[in-house]
Amino acid sequence: MKKILIANRGEIAVRVIRACRDMGIDTVAIYSECDRAALHVRLADEAWPVGPSAPRESYLRIDTIIDVAKKSGADGVHPGYGFLAENHDFAAACRGAGLVFIGPSPEAITLMGSKTAARQAAIKAGVPVVPGTEEPLNEQTSDAEVLAVAERIGYPLMLKAVAGGGGKGMRMVAMAAELPAALRAARSEALSAFGDGAVYLERRILAPRHIEVQLLGDHYGTVLPFVERECSIQRRHQKVVEESPSLSVSPELRRRMTSAAAAVARTVGYTNAGTIEFLLDADGSFYFLEMNTRLQVEHPVTEMVTGVDLVQWQIRIARGERLDLIPESLLVPRAHAIECRIYAEDPDNGFLPSPGRIQGLRVPQGPGVRDDSGAYEGGEVPIFYDPMISKLITWGETRDHAIARMKRALAEYQVRGIRTTIPFFQWLLEDEDFKAARFDTTFIDRKMGTPGSGPLQAIAAAHEELAVIAAAVHMFARSPATVAASSAPVSRWQQAGREEALR
Amino acid sequence: MKKILIANRGEIAVRVIRACRDMGIDTVAIYSECDRAALHVRLADEAWPVGPSAPRESYLRIDTIIDVAKKSGADGVHPGYGFLAENHDFAAACRGAGLVFIGPSPEAITLMGSKTAARQAAIKAGVPVVPGTEEPLNEQTSDAEVLAVAERIGYPLMLKAVAGGGGKGMRMVAMAAELPAALRAARSEALSAFGDGAVYLERRILAPRHIEVQLLGDHYGTVLPFVERECSIQRRHQKVVEESPSLSVSPELRRRMTSAAAAVARTVGYTNAGTIEFLLDADGSFYFLEMNTRLQVEHPVTEMVTGVDLVQWQIRIARGERLDLIPESLLVPRAHAIECRIYAEDPDNGFLPSPGRIQGLRVPQGPGVRDDSGAYEGGEVPIFYDPMISKLITWGETRDHAIARMKRALAEYQVRGIRTTIPFFQWLLEDEDFKAARFDTTFIDRKMGTPGSGPLQAIAAAHEELAVIAAAVHMFARSPATVAASSAPVSRWQQAGREEALR
Amino acid sequence: MRFEIAAGNNIHTVTIARKGAVLHVAIGDRTVIVDARRVGEMAWSLLVAPEGSAEPVQGVDAALAAHRTAGDFDVHLAGRTIPVQVRLAGGFGRQKKAGAAAGTGPQRITAPMPGKIARVLVTAGDEVKARQGLVVVEAMKMENELRAARDGRVREVSVVEGQSVDAGAILLVVE
Amino acid sequence: MRFEIAAGNNIHTVTIARKGAVLHVAIGDRTVIVDARRVGEMAWSLLVAPEGSAEPVQGVDAALAAHRTAGDFDVHLAGRTIPVQVRLAGGFGRQKKAGAAAGTGPQRITAPMPGKIARVLVTAGDEVKARQGLVVVEAMKMENELRAARDGRVREVSVVEGQSVDAGAILLVVE
């Protein structure tokens, strides 16, 4: 492969561009109207327009994207995550056009992409699953029929998109009365995110941990699992913090979970990168939840503790290389890594989306810090796409060390002009239960729902006073009277910003 | 230790601040007049002025710094590298004031800081040294006397500052006629850098590699060596690229060199971080060169391949902790790391210093990249100090991978408004000999001195044309006629930059 | 120079004056000595004298982001984001009166962020109850339902489904 | 709009015009179609049509840094730093004449960078040889000796040891 088209945008497109550059492979970006000046467009070797801003008219347009791939002379396509990453038609269209799809086969996507079929595969591999519906409930299934199925499974239960992933189209349903509204919302979300409104039901395990196993499989039958990722810190079924390893997984449990994950993948002849998600119950039993047939958002924590570049390996596998990594080395984590997903959402205002222009950006640097970002100072965060603008990952000699570095990095991180979830993480990382790794998937909702657990943005009085001082200084400096009489620094700054005339 | 004063500036002050923050320790920065707005001042918990911009009036003022440490309530002092880091009077003054000096004892600094005494210590430890003068040649030594000593050693030879380090006060002397001028220059540099103009002479090993061994020693007699660093890529005896491990060091040689290094340190009862520098001859024999009794600029490459935070360990050792790292793990490098020192020098103009205001800064991000920097957009690079503004470090699964990532990172790195050595590294990293690790300490001078080896800034015609287009677009966009008639993006940008009035 | 600055639940009266190389910032009955250095168009390196001291040594790296309303900022410092509103002395008094007047008038439902109108749930003339959903704004693949603050009647609907709106745009009015 | 742009050893005549959403940039006898989007005060995302194509798809992320002389820039792209000088059409003709006249006159020794005068090696009236050291400027702990370009006599020394100088400052004149 000499040239790869990245059928995605944002931080993951940038991530793939970087991996390609490290391999000496040319890159082709695609962009919608509002993304003309996005970072992935700036960093790619080529960039082609694919349509208007709405995803259905651009990043989900298989025909346009295949056409661009051919015109640009690309010989491979990386789908990233989201958009078309788990769309078997897209994988098939790539194959049909003679392009290498950097991911599993269309057949594997179809099979594991159906959450209900995937459950069957897990059962076949001898891996326990959460009790739930055998068949998908498509858009034609009436509310009454769904209610009947739900009664059989019992409440509380989880309503999930058959074509789902990333928490989209997922709802917890505590009682029958909630089902119709939840069904409507989940279907609408699923339809908009995946183009498929079918859902299924699963019993809700109370207070489970969400543990997942990264896999790589090559075209010669080798499937290798990696040390687990702990992804229990979720808000609205959306992961917000991930780490590796999990403090709740002993080496013995790790052996069993990673073997189970690899067994599921082998059962379906899986190739390229994929992830098996499990629920880990408080009693130590685990259940197959679903398989993500693509790269995960949180893949960097695995990279940080194993040293393996997963995107590079996706490409190497796709071009026919053998997976010659040492299996044992992938199961022994090197210390600890943690990731915080930085969303353009306002944690002080119900996590309301906060798109807009980034007026100022300071990215943290230094030892143990990695920032995978699609943002830059002056860039726009559009209203049309997922609000995640970057992923901050830290590595430390211990979990405490990784968390300490994360706190340091968050304190250095400034994203100005929009609101982000950075303050939310600062609150979270101070929580005693979080620090002790005492949590499950209900953690955030419980903590944030507890009255008196303190407002998220618990601004200390001292910080408030300093903010008042800073604002006063800023306004004072720019008032005409004081600017004229001010000292060198201010005027020199202004002078430096002045553009000289063309002579 | 609750509060540490960092007796330094620039990237290393920032590096130490970050380590302290990771440990929950408060930080006190010091600043000279021109550094009021420097990054280390911005990031520290406290910042105290210590005098005018000239180093002798601020960063070298032991009395002022001790005074600030006491007034601020600091209980520890980290000297960084350079300035007072290898000044035994400073270490002693800290001790006298009841402050923990985060480094070796004043006695060890005195002993190993004298390059001639250090040679004696190495001989005592059974480690071979380069033939040279036994006694320092102080400022009173006449040219004639020095010439006489030089005749005995034989040309070519190296002239070095007794109090030296970092390549300062060092000159290669090919023949007697060159000695007086070299002596004058080396003494002047040494005096200005270390406050001591004494020099010594050493036989010049032809085409050696510069290999060094990082050590940590605690207060309970444990001295642990780390996998070697390869530092042969030097310009004017100043390291510019460092990596770990060295491709020229086999595991067997590593065992011998690291044991020799540890033996020297144990002989002098060394504590805290230090580095033993060796010359490695083409025949595989190695010679003790000197010991640096401080943290090295290039310590991050060791951190990247061992996972050990050396600055944290300096602090832990200083506060009396035991060095409980697993010795073997420090000698087995995890893949490969490489560092490029970004200097504010113009490689197209004889590496002329290039201080000034940084008009624009884009720092590379993504997997395997670390930037330890003292720079920020809008910040000044002063004329008074070392021109190094940042260190770019990459890690890769192999040396080739680390180099590929370095090239990618350099391509993303933009430092605008001053000239830097970034283009120099892009030239270097394409060199076939460099890529094959076929080099010694004369590499850069040979490569750059070879006529027809191509100009450093071999700008391809295609890039030149693109630069012309970019400049034309920029000038076109800002001419009054076109700005008025221009499309949305330009005017929106300008609008966003406008400050609104106070109502 | 005198400001009123709102932060959190407090409105501080702040007087600021240059004295030689430093600024004296009076907040309430305390005067803070500040050495301020601009490090960007909207960024400051402040060194602040701790309580009881005249030596400005406490480091505060502060950057501001301006809101649409003049004088409203997010102040970023110590990894926190603190919204503040700055007015010239007396500014809040005037504003509060205006606000109070508006409080009793019709409810203007505005877009909390830029987005697209996913659904309009009412039409002009409809009677609505407090907490009833009026309009759904979609941004970043999330739907946000805006509700009525109190009972009333829809006077005017200014948007249609599918329309893009800016933050602050008036979507409908309930009286 | 027409410019003369010097880069490397070449002076390019460049004509630039907007045609719909793109720019047509004529360099010599080739016209390049460029889709330009500003991404910062001095930064551009350019998409350039490759030779023989009308589709602007080749990505060029370019940022500029202005020198003191108007129209002189460093262009940063693809990790390279490329100095260019932009003049309105005919600008270099005028400048070259002025430059030629200066070439035969007295040598003005100027500071190549901001720094401090470490040593002055000559005094007014001294005869100097080509390559002879005249003054040493120190910056960033490195000493840089400035030498005479050809034989002559020192007419004027404008600096003293220890003095700070800006880049471009005239240090002494040799005639």
mmCIF file of N, CA and C in Angstrom, chain D residues 92-153:
data_model
loop_
_atom_site.group_PDB
_atom_site.id
_atom_site.type_symbol
_atom_site.label_atom_id
_atom_site.label_comp_id
_atom_site.label_asym_id
_atom_site.label_seq_id
_atom_site.Cartn_x
_atom_site.Cartn_y
_atom_site.Cartn_z
ATOM 1 N N PHE D 92 11.592 44.674 -7.423
ATOM 2 C CA PHE D 92 12.988 44.238 -7.312
ATOM 3 C C PHE D 92 13.898 45.047 -8.198
ATOM 4 N N GLY D 93 13.397 45.503 -9.369
ATOM 5 C CA GLY D 93 14.212 46.338 -10.261
ATOM 6 C C GLY D 93 14.727 47.552 -9.520
ATOM 7 N N ARG D 94 13.823 48.265 -8.886
ATOM 8 C CA ARG D 94 14.190 49.478 -8.156
ATOM 9 C C ARG D 94 15.161 49.147 -7.037
ATOM 10 N N GLN D 95 14.830 48.080 -6.330
ATOM 11 C CA GLN D 95 15.652 47.733 -5.172
ATOM 12 C C GLN D 95 17.067 47.347 -5.599
ATOM 13 N N LYS D 96 17.160 46.603 -6.716
ATOM 14 C CA LYS D 96 18.470 46.128 -7.133
ATOM 15 C C LYS D 96 19.398 47.283 -7.454
ATOM 16 N N LYS D 97 18.837 48.308 -8.115
ATOM 17 C CA LYS D 97 19.663 49.476 -8.427
ATOM 18 C C LYS D 97 20.206 50.096 -7.144
ATOM 19 N N ALA D 98 19.337 50.267 -6.183
ATOM 20 C CA ALA D 98 19.760 50.840 -4.902
ATOM 21 C C ALA D 98 20.840 49.962 -4.268
ATOM 22 N N GLY D 99 20.652 48.662 -4.337
ATOM 23 C CA GLY D 99 21.608 47.731 -3.749
ATOM 24 C C GLY D 99 22.969 47.824 -4.424
ATOM 25 N N ALA D 100 22.955 47.903 -5.771
ATOM 26 C CA ALA D 100 24.202 47.970 -6.514
ATOM 27 C C ALA D 100 25.013 49.200 -6.115
ATOM 28 N N ALA D 101 24.297 50.303 -5.960
ATOM 29 C CA ALA D 101 24.982 51.550 -5.589
ATOM 30 C C ALA D 101 25.656 51.386 -4.230
ATOM 31 N N ALA D 102 24.958 50.753 -3.303
ATOM 32 C CA ALA D 102 25.494 50.579 -1.954
ATOM 33 C C ALA D 102 26.710 49.649 -1.968
ATOM 34 N N GLY D 103 26.757 48.699 -2.876
ATOM 35 C CA GLY D 103 27.813 47.699 -2.915
ATOM 36 C C GLY D 103 29.206 48.271 -3.066
ATOM 37 N N THR D 104 29.318 49.391 -3.747
ATOM 38 C CA THR D 104 30.629 49.968 -3.967
ATOM 39 C C THR D 104 31.019 50.955 -2.877
ATOM 40 N N GLY D 105 30.086 51.319 -2.028
ATOM 41 C CA GLY D 105 30.338 52.333 -1.004
ATOM 42 C C GLY D 105 31.056 51.760 0.200
ATOM 43 N N PRO D 106 30.989 52.456 1.303
ATOM 44 C CA PRO D 106 31.636 51.971 2.529
ATOM 45 C C PRO D 106 30.913 50.728 3.063
ATOM 46 N N GLN D 107 31.687 49.833 3.743
ATOM 47 C CA GLN D 107 31.061 48.652 4.348
ATOM 48 C C GLN D 107 30.444 49.044 5.683
ATOM 49 N N ARG D 108 29.157 48.735 5.780
ATOM 50 C CA ARG D 108 28.493 48.940 7.079
ATOM 51 C C ARG D 108 28.439 47.587 7.774
ATOM 52 N N ILE D 109 29.116 47.457 8.891
ATOM 53 C CA ILE D 109 29.080 46.194 9.638
ATOM 54 C C ILE D 109 27.882 46.256 10.579
ATOM 55 N N THR D 110 26.922 45.351 10.349
ATOM 56 C CA THR D 110 25.713 45.373 11.176
ATOM 57 C C THR D 110 25.610 44.109 12.017
ATOM 58 N N ALA D 111 24.865 44.214 13.086
ATOM 59 C CA ALA D 111 24.676 43.047 13.977
ATOM 60 C C ALA D 111 23.785 42.027 13.285
ATOM 61 N N PRO D 112 24.241 40.800 13.151
ATOM 62 C CA PRO D 112 23.418 39.785 12.476
ATOM 63 C C PRO D 112 22.257 39.299 13.346
ATOM 64 N N MET D 113 22.337 39.554 14.629
ATOM 65 C CA MET D 113 21.252 39.149 15.530
ATOM 66 C C MET D 113 21.320 40.063 16.746
ATOM 67 N N PRO D 114 20.261 40.093 17.539
ATOM 68 C CA PRO D 114 20.344 40.886 18.763
ATOM 69 C C PRO D 114 21.432 40.295 19.649
ATOM 70 N N GLY D 115 22.149 41.128 20.381
ATOM 71 C CA GLY D 115 23.199 40.596 21.241
ATOM 72 C C GLY D 115 23.893 41.695 22.001
ATOM 73 N N LYS D 116 25.051 41.327 22.538
ATOM 74 C CA LYS D 116 25.830 42.265 23.329
ATOM 75 C C LYS D 116 27.202 42.365 22.689
ATOM 76 N N ILE D 117 27.777 43.555 22.666
ATOM 77 C CA ILE D 117 29.122 43.719 22.111
ATOM 78 C C ILE D 117 30.114 43.156 23.127
ATOM 79 N N ALA D 118 30.750 42.035 22.766
ATOM 80 C CA ALA D 118 31.700 41.395 23.686
ATOM 81 C C ALA D 118 33.062 42.107 23.607
ATOM 82 N N ARG D 119 33.514 42.396 22.402
ATOM 83 C CA ARG D 119 34.801 43.072 22.219
ATOM 84 C C ARG D 119 34.770 43.913 20.942
ATOM 85 N N VAL D 120 35.401 45.072 20.993
ATOM 86 C CA VAL D 120 35.635 45.867 19.788
ATOM 87 C C VAL D 120 37.124 45.745 19.494
ATOM 88 N N LEU D 121 37.475 45.225 18.309
ATOM 89 C CA LEU D 121 38.875 44.866 18.044
ATOM 90 C C LEU D 121 39.631 45.946 17.288
ATOM 91 N N VAL D 122 38.940 46.989 16.855
ATOM 92 C CA VAL D 122 39.595 48.070 16.105
ATOM 93 C C VAL D 122 39.105 49.409 16.634
ATOM 94 N N THR D 123 39.831 50.472 16.247
ATOM 95 C CA THR D 123 39.358 51.815 16.601
ATOM 96 C C THR D 123 39.334 52.651 15.322
ATOM 97 N N ALA D 124 38.597 53.740 15.376
ATOM 98 C CA ALA D 124 38.452 54.599 14.198
ATOM 99 C C ALA D 124 39.832 54.988 13.676
ATOM 100 N N GLY D 125 39.990 54.892 12.390
ATOM 101 C CA GLY D 125 41.270 55.257 11.777
ATOM 102 C C GLY D 125 42.159 54.069 11.460
ATOM 103 N N ASP D 126 41.887 52.903 12.091
ATOM 104 C CA ASP D 126 42.700 51.706 11.834
ATOM 105 C C ASP D 126 42.588 51.267 10.378
ATOM 106 N N GLU D 127 43.712 50.823 9.823
ATOM 107 C CA GLU D 127 43.666 50.147 8.523
ATOM 108 C C GLU D 127 43.333 48.686 8.787
ATOM 109 N N VAL D 128 42.435 48.100 8.003
ATOM 110 C CA VAL D 128 42.104 46.689 8.199
ATOM 111 C C VAL D 128 42.220 45.934 6.885
ATOM 112 N N LYS D 129 42.522 44.661 7.017
ATOM 113 C CA LYS D 129 42.637 43.761 5.866
ATOM 114 C C LYS D 129 41.313 43.002 5.702
ATOM 115 N N ALA D 130 41.095 42.504 4.502
ATOM 116 C CA ALA D 130 39.936 41.630 4.293
ATOM 117 C C ALA D 130 40.025 40.443 5.264
ATOM 118 N N ARG D 131 38.868 39.993 5.813
ATOM 119 C CA ARG D 131 38.779 38.868 6.750
ATOM 120 C C ARG D 131 39.300 39.202 8.143
ATOM 121 N N GLN D 132 39.755 40.445 8.345
ATOM 122 C CA GLN D 132 40.248 40.781 9.688
ATOM 123 C C GLN D 132 39.055 40.958 10.627
ATOM 124 N N GLY D 133 39.182 40.467 11.851
ATOM 125 C CA GLY D 133 38.111 40.611 12.840
ATOM 126 C C GLY D 133 37.957 42.060 13.270
ATOM 127 N N LEU D 134 36.717 42.513 13.374
ATOM 128 C CA LEU D 134 36.458 43.908 13.718
ATOM 129 C C LEU D 134 35.775 44.027 15.077
ATOM 130 N N VAL D 135 34.796 43.179 15.288
ATOM 131 C CA VAL D 135 33.999 43.294 16.504
ATOM 132 C C VAL D 135 33.414 41.907 16.817
ATOM 133 N N VAL D 136 33.238 41.629 18.098
ATOM 134 C CA VAL D 136 32.674 40.341 18.505
ATOM 135 C C VAL D 136 31.333 40.590 19.192
ATOM 136 N N VAL D 137 30.300 39.991 18.643
ATOM 137 C CA VAL D 137 28.967 40.119 19.220
ATOM 138 C C VAL D 137 28.633 38.816 19.944
ATOM 139 N N GLU D 138 28.162 38.940 21.158
ATOM 140 C CA GLU D 138 27.814 37.752 21.924
ATOM 141 C C GLU D 138 26.300 37.650 22.070
ATOM 142 N N ALA D 139 25.786 36.458 21.790
ATOM 143 C CA ALA D 139 24.374 36.194 22.043
ATOM 144 C C ALA D 139 24.258 34.733 22.407
ATOM 145 N N MET D 140 23.423 34.436 23.364
ATOM 146 C CA MET D 140 23.168 33.055 23.763
ATOM 147 C C MET D 140 24.454 32.313 24.089
ATOM 148 N N LYS D 141 25.356 32.994 24.762
ATOM 149 C CA LYS D 141 26.585 32.399 25.245
ATOM 150 C C LYS D 141 27.545 31.993 24.125
ATOM 151 N N MET D 142 27.316 32.501 22.923
ATOM 152 C CA MET D 142 28.258 32.228 21.844
ATOM 153 C C MET D 142 28.792 33.542 21.317
ATOM 154 N N GLU D 143 30.091 33.530 21.020
ATOM 155 C CA GLU D 143 30.706 34.736 20.496
ATOM 156 C C GLU D 143 30.786 34.635 18.982
ATOM 157 N N ASN D 144 30.395 35.684 18.299
ATOM 158 C CA ASN D 144 30.393 35.695 16.851
ATOM 159 C C ASN D 144 31.244 36.856 16.377
ATOM 160 N N GLU D 145 32.370 36.538 15.723
ATOM 161 C CA GLU D 145 33.287 37.579 15.266
ATOM 162 C C GLU D 145 32.842 38.075 13.897
ATOM 163 N N LEU D 146 32.714 39.365 13.754
ATOM 164 C CA LEU D 146 32.364 39.948 12.461
ATOM 165 C C LEU D 146 33.655 40.481 11.824
ATOM 166 N N ARG D 147 33.829 40.184 10.521
ATOM 167 C CA ARG D 147 35.082 40.496 9.839
ATOM 168 C C ARG D 147 34.873 41.486 8.699
ATOM 169 N N ALA D 148 35.955 42.088 8.294
ATOM 170 C CA ALA D 148 35.908 43.008 7.156
ATOM 171 C C ALA D 148 35.743 42.197 5.870
ATOM 172 N N ALA D 149 34.931 42.712 4.936
ATOM 173 C CA ALA D 149 34.732 42.022 3.667
ATOM 174 C C ALA D 149 35.924 42.254 2.734
ATOM 175 N N ARG D 150 36.531 43.418 2.837
ATOM 176 C CA ARG D 150 37.716 43.736 2.004
ATOM 177 C C ARG D 150 38.566 44.748 2.746
ATOM 178 N N ASP D 151 39.737 45.025 2.193
ATOM 179 C CA ASP D 151 40.654 45.965 2.837
ATOM 180 C C ASP D 151 40.000 47.342 2.967
ATOM 181 N N GLY D 152 40.411 48.094 3.954
ATOM 182 C CA GLY D 152 39.846 49.436 4.100
ATOM 183 C C GLY D 152 40.341 50.093 5.378
ATOM 184 N N ARG D 153 39.665 51.205 5.723
ATOM 185 C CA ARG D 153 40.043 51.942 6.918
ATOM 186 C C ARG D 153 38.787 52.158 7.750
#
